[in-house]
C-alpha positions as CSV (number, residue, x, y, z in Angstrom):
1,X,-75.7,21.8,-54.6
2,X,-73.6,22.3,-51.3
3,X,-71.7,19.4,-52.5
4,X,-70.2,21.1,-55.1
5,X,-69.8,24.3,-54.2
6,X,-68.2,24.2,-50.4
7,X,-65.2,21.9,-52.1
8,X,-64.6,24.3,-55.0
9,X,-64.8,27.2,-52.4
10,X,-62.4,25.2,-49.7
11,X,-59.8,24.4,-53.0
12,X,-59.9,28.2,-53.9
13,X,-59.1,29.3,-50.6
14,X,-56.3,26.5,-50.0
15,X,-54.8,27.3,-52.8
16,X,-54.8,31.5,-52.3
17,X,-53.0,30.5,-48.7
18,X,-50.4,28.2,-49.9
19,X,-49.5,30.7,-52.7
20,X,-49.3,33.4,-49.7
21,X,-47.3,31.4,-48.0
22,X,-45.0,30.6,-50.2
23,X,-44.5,33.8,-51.1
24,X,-43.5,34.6,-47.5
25,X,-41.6,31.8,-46.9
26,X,-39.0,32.7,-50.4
27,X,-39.3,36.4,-49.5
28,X,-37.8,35.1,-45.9
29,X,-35.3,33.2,-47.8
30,X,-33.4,35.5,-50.0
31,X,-33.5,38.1,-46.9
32,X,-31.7,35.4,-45.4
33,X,-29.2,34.8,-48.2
34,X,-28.3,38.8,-48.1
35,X,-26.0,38.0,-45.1
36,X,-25.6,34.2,-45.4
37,X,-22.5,34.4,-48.3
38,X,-22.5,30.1,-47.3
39,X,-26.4,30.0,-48.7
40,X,-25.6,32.3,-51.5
41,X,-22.6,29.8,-52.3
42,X,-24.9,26.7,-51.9
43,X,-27.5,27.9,-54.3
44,X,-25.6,28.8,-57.0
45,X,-24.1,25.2,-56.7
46,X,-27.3,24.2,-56.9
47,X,-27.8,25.4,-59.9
48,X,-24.6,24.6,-61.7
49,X,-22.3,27.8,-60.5
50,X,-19.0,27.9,-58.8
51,X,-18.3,31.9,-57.6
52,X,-14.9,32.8,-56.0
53,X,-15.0,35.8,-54.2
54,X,-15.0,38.9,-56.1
55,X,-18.4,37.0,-58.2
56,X,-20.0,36.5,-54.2
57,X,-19.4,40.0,-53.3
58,X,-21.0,41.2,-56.5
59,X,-24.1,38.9,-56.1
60,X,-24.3,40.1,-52.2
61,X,-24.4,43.6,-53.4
62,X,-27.2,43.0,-56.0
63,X,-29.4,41.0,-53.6
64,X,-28.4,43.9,-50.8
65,X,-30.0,46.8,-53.8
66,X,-33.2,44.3,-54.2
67,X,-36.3,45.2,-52.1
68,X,-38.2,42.1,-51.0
69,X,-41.0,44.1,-49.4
């Protein structure tokens, strides 16, 4: 019965922590990208987006109004 129940537990546990820490890790991210306007510009190339300036300043000013906490 152990043999069952101590993998399902271990998976249920691993996969609560990873989710946590992933969490933390993209909250640390896009706190990062609130003052890194070169991060901003590579992920919205990343995705298919060239901004100029007046589109950065605007999507610095939205992620400055976000709360991460």
């Amino acid at each position: 019965m152990w043999n069952w129940i101590i993998p399902i537990l271990t998976l249920i546990v691993g996969a609560a922590g990873g989710f946590a820490c992933g969490v933390y890790y993209l909250r640390r991210q896009m706190e990062k990208m609130q003052t890194n306007p070169d991060m901003l510009a590579k992920m919205a190339k990343q995705m298919g987006y060239n901004l100029n300036k007046q589109q950065m300043n605007k999507v610095q000013n939205m992620m400055k109004n976000q709360k991460f906490k």
